[in-house]
CSV table of N, CA and C in Angstrom, one decimal:
chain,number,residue,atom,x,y,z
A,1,UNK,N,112.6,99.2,103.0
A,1,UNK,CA,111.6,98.8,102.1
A,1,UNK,C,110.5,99.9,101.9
A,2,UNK,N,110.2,100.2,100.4
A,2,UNK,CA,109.4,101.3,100.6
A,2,UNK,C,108.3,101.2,98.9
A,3,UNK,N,107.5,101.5,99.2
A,3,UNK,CA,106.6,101.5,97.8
A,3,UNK,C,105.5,102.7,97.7
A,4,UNK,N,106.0,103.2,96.1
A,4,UNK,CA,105.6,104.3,96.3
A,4,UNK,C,104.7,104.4,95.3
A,5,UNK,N,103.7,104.4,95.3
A,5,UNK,CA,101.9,105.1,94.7
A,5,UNK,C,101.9,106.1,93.9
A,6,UNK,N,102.3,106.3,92.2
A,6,UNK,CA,101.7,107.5,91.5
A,6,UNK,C,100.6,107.3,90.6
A,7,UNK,N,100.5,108.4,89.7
A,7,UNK,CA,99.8,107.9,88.4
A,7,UNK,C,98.0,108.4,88.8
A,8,UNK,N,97.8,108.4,89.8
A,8,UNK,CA,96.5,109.2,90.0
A,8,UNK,C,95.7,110.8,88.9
A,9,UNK,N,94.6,110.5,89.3
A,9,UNK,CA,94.1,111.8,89.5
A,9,UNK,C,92.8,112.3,88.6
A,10,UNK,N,92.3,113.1,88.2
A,10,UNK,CA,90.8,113.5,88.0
A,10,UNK,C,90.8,112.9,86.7
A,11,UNK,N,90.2,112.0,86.0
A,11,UNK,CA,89.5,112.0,84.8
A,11,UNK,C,88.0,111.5,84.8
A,12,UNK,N,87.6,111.8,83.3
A,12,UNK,CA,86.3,112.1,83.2
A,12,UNK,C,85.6,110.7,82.9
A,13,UNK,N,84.2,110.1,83.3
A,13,UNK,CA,84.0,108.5,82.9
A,13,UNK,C,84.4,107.9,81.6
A,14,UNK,N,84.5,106.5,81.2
A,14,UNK,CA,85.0,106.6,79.9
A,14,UNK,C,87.0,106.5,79.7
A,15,UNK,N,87.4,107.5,80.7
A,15,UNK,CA,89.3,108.2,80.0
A,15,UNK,C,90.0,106.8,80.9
A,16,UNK,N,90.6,107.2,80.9
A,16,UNK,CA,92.0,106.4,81.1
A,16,UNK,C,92.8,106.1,82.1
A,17,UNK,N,93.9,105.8,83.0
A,17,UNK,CA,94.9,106.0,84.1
A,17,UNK,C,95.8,105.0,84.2
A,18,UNK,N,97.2,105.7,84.1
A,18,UNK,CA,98.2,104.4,84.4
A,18,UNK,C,98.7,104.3,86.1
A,19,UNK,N,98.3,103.6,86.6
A,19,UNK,CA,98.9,104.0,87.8
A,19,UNK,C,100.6,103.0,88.1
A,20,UNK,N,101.4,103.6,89.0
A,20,UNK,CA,102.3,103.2,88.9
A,20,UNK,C,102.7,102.9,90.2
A,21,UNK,N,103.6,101.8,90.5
A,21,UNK,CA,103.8,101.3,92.0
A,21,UNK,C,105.7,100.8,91.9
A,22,UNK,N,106.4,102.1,92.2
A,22,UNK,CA,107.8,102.1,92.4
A,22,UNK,C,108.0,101.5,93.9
A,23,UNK,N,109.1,100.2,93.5
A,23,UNK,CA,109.5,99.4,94.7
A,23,UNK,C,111.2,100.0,95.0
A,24,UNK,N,111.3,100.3,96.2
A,24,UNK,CA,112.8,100.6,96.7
A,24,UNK,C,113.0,99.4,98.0
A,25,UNK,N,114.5,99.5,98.1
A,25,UNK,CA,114.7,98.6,98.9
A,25,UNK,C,114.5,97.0,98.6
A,26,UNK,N,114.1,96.4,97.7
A,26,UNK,CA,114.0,95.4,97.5
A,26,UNK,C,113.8,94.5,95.9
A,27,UNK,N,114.1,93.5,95.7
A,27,UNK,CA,113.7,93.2,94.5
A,27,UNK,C,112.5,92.9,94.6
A,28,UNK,N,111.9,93.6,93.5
A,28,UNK,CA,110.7,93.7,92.8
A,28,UNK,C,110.1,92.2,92.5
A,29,UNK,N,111.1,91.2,91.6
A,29,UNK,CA,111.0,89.9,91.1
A,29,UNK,C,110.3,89.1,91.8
A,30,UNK,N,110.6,89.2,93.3
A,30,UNK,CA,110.4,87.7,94.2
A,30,UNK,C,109.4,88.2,95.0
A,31,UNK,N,108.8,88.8,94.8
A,31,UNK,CA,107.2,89.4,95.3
A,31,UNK,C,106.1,89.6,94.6
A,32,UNK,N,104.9,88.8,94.5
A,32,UNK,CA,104.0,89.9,94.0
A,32,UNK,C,103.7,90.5,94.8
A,33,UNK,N,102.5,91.8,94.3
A,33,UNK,CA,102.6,93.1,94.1
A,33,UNK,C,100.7,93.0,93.8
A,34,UNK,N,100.1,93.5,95.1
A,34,UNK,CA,98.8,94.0,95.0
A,34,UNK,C,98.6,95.2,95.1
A,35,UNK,N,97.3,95.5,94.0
A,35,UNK,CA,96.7,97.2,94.1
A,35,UNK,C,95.3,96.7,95.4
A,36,UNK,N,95.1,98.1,95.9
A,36,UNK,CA,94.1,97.8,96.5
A,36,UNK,C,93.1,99.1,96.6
A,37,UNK,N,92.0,99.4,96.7
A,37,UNK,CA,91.5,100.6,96.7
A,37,UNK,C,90.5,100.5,97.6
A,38,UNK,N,90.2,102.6,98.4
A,38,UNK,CA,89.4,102.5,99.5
A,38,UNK,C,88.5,103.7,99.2
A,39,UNK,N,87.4,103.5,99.3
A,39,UNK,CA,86.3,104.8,99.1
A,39,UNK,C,86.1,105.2,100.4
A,40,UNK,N,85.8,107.0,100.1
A,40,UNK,CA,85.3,107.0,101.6
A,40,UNK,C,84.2,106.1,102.3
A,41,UNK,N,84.3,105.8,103.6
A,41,UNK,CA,83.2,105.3,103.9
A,41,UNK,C,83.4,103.9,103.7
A,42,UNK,N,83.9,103.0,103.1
A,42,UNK,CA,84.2,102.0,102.2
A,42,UNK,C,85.5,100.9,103.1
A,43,UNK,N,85.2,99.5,102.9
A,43,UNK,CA,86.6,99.0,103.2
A,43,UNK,C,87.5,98.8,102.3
A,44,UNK,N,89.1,98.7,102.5
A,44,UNK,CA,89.9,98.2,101.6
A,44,UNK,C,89.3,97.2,100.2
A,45,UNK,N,89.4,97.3,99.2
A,45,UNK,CA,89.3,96.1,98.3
A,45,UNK,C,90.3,95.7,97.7
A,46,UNK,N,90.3,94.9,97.0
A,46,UNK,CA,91.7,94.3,96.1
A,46,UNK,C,91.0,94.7,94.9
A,47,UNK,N,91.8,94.8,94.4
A,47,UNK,CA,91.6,95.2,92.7
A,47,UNK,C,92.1,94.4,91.6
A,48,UNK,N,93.5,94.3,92.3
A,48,UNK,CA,94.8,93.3,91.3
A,48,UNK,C,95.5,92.8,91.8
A,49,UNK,N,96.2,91.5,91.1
A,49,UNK,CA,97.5,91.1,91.6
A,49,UNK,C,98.0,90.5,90.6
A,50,UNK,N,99.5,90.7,91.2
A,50,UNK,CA,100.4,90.0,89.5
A,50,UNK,C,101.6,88.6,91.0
A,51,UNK,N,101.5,87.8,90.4
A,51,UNK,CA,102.5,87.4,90.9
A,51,UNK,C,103.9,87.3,90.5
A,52,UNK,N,104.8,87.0,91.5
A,52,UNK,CA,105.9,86.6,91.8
A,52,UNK,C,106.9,85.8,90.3
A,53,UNK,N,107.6,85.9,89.6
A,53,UNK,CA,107.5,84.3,88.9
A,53,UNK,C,106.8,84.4,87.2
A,54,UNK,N,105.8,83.5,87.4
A,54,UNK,CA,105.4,83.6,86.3
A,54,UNK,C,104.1,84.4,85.6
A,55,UNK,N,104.3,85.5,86.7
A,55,UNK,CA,103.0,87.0,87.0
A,55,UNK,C,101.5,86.0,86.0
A,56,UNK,N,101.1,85.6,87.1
A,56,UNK,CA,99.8,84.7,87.1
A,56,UNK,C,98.6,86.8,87.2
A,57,UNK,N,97.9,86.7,87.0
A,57,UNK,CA,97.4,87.8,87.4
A,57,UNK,C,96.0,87.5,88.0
A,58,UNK,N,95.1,88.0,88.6
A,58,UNK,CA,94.0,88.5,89.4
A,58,UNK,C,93.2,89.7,89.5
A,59,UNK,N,92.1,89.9,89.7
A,59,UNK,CA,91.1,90.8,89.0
A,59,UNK,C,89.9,90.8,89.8
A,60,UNK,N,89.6,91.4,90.5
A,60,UNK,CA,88.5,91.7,91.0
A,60,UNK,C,87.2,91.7,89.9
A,61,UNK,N,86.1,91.2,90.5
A,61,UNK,CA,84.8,91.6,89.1
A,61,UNK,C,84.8,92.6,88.4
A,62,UNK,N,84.8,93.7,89.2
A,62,UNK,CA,84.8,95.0,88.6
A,62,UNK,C,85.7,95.5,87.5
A,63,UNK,N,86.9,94.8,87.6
A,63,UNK,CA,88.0,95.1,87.2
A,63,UNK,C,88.4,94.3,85.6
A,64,UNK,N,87.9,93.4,86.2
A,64,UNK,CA,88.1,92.7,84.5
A,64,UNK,C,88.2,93.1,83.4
A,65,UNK,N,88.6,92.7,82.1
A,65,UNK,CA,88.3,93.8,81.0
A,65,UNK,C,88.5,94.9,80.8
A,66,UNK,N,88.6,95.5,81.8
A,66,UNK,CA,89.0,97.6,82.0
A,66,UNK,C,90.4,97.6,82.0
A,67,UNK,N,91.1,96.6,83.4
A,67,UNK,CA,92.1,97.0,84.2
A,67,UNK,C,93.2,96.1,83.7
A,68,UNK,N,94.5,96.0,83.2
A,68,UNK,CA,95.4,95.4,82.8
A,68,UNK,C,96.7,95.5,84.3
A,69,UNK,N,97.0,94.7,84.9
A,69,UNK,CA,98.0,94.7,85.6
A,69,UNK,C,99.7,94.1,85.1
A,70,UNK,N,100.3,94.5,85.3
A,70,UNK,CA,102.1,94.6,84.5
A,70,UNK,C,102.7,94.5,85.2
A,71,UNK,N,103.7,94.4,85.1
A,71,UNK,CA,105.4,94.6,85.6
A,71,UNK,C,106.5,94.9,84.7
A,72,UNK,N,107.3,95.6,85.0
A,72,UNK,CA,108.7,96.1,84.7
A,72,UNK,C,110.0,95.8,86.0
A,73,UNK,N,110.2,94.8,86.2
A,73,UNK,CA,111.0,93.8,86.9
A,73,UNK,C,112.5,94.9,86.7
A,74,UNK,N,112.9,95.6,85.5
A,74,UNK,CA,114.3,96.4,85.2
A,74,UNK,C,114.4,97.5,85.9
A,75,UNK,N,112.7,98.0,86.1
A,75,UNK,CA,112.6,99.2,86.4
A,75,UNK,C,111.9,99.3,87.9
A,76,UNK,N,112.0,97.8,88.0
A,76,UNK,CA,111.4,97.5,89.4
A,76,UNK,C,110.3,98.2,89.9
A,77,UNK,N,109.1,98.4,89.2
A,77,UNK,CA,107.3,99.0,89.4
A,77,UNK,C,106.9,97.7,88.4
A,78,UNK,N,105.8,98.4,89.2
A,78,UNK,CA,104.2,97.5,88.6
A,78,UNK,C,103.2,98.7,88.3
A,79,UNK,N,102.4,98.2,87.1
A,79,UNK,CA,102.1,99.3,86.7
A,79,UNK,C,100.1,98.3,87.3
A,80,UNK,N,99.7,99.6,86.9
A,80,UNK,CA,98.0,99.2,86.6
A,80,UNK,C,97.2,100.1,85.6
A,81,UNK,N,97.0,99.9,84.5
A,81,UNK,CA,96.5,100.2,83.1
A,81,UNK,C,94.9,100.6,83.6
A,82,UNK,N,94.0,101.4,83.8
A,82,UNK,CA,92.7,101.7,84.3
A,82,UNK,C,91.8,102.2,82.7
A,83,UNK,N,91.6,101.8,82.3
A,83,UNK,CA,90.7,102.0,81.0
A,83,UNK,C,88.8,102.1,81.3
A,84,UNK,N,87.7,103.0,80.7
A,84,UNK,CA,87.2,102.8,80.8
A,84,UNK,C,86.3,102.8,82.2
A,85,UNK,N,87.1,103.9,82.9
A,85,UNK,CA,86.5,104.1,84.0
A,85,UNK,C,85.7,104.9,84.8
A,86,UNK,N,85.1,104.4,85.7
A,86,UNK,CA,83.9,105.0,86.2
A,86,UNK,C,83.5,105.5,87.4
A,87,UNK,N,82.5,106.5,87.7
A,87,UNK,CA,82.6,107.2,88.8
A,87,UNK,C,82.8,106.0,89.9
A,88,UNK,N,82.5,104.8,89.9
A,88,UNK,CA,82.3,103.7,91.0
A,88,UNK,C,84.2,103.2,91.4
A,89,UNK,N,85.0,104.0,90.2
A,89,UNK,CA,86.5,103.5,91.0
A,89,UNK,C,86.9,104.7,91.2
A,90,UNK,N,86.3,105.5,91.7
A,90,UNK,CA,86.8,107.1,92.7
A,90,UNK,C,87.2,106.1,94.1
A,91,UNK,N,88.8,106.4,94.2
A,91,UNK,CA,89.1,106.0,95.7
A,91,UNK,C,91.1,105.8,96.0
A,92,UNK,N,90.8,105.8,96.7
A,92,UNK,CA,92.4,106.3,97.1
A,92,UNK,C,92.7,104.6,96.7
A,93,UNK,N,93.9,104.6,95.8
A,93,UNK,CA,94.4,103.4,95.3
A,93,UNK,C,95.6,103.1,96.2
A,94,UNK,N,96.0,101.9,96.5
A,94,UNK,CA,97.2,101.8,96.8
A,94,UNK,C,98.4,100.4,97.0
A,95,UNK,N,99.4,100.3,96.5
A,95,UNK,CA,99.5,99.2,96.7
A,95,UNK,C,100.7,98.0,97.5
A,96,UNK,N,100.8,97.0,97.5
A,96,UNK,CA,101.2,96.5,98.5
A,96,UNK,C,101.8,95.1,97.9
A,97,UNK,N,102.6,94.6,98.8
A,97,UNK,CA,103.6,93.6,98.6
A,97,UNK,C,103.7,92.7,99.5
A,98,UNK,N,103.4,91.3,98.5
A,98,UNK,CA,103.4,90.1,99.8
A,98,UNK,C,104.7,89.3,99.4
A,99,UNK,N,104.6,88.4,100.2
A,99,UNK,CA,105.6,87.3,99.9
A,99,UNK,C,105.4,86.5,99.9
A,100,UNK,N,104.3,85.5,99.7
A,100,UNK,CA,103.8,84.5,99.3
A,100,UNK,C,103.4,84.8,97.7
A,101,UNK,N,103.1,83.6,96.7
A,101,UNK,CA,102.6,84.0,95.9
A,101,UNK,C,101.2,83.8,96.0
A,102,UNK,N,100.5,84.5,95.4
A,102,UNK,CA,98.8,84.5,95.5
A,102,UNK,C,98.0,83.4,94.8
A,103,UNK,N,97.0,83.1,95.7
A,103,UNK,CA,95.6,81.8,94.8
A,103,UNK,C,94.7,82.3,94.6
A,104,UNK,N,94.1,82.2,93.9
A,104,UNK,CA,92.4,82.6,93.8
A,104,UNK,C,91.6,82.9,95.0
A,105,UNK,N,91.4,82.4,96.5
A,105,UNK,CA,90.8,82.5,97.3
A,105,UNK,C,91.3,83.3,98.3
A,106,UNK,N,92.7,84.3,98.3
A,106,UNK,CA,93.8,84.7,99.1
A,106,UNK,C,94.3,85.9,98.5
A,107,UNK,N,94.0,86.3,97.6
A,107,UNK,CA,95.1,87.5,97.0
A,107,UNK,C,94.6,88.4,97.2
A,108,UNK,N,93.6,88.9,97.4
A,108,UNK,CA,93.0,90.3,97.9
A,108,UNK,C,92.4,90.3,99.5
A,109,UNK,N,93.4,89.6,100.0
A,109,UNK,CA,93.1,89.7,101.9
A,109,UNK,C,94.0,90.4,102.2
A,110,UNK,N,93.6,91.5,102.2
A,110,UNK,CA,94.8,92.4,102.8
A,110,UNK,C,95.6,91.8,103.8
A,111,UNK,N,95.7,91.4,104.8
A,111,UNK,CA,96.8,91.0,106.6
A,111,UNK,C,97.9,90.0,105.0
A,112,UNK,N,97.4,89.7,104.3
A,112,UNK,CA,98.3,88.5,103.7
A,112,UNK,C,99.6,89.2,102.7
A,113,UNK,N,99.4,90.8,102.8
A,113,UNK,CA,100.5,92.1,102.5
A,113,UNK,C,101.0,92.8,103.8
A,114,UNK,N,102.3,92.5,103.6
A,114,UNK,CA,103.7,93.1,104.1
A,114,UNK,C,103.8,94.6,104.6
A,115,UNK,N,104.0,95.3,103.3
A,115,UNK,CA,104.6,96.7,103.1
A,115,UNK,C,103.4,97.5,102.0
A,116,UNK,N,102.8,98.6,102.6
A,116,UNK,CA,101.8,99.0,101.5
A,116,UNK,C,102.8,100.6,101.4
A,117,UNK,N,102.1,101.1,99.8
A,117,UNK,CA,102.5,102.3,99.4
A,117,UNK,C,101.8,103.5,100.0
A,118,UNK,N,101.8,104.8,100.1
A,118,UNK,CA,100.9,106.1,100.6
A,118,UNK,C,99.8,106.1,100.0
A,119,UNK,N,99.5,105.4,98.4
A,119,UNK,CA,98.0,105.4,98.2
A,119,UNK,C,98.1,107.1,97.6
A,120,UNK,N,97.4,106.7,96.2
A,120,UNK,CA,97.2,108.1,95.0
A,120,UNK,C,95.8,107.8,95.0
A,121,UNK,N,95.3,109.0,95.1
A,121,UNK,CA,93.7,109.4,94.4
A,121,UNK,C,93.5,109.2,93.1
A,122,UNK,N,92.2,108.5,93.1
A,122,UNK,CA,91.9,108.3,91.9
A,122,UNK,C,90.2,108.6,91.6
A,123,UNK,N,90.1,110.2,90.8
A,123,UNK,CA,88.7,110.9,90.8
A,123,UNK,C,87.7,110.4,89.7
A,124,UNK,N,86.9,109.7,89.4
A,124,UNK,CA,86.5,109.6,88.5
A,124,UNK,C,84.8,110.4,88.1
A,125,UNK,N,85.1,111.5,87.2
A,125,UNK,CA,83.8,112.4,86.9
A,125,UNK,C,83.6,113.3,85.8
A,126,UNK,N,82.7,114.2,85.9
A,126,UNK,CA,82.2,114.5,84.8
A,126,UNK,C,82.3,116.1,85.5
């Protein structure tokens, strides 16, 4: 089982980022699939989640409205769409895979993910 983190990297406040989370070893389908990100200094946060099924999605405050989370089930990744961002989401992204599906009060607790990916930088500046 293995998930692998791209799609990072420097842009300027305002630009754009797709980040991408390639699943090996397993179907993609019967999992959701959380981002999560860490600043220095900072604990893990959740950012997103798509479920399992009928990809219910989840959104951190911050994240609403900017951030679009996806799936490509053929291509077995989940994507995260980053619009409109700001120096406050500078932080190593990375994501992870549970096997329950997620509720509103549980989807961004990290221990409640399995297998996490290496985690892409994500610089946000001027």
């Amino acid at each position: 089982v293995q998930l692998q983190a791209s799609g990072g990297g420097l842009v300027q406040p305002g630009g754009s980022l797709r980040l991408s989370c390639a699943a090996f070893g397993f179907t993609l389908d019967s999992y959701a699939i959380g981002w999560f990100r860490q600043a220095p200094g900072k604990e893990r946060e959740g950012v997103s989640c798509i479920s399992r099924g009928v990809r219910r999605a989840f959104y951190t405050n911050s994240a609403k409205d900017r951030f679009t989370i996806s799936r490509d089930n053929a291509k077995n990744t989940v994507y995260l769409q980053m619009n409109s961002l700001k120096p406050e989401d500078t932080a190593v992204y990375y994501c992870a895979r549970r096997s329950s599906n997620p509720i509103t009060s549980t989807w961004a607790r990290p221990s409640d993910y399995d297998y996490w990916g290496q985690g892409t930088q994500v610089t946000v500046s001027s």
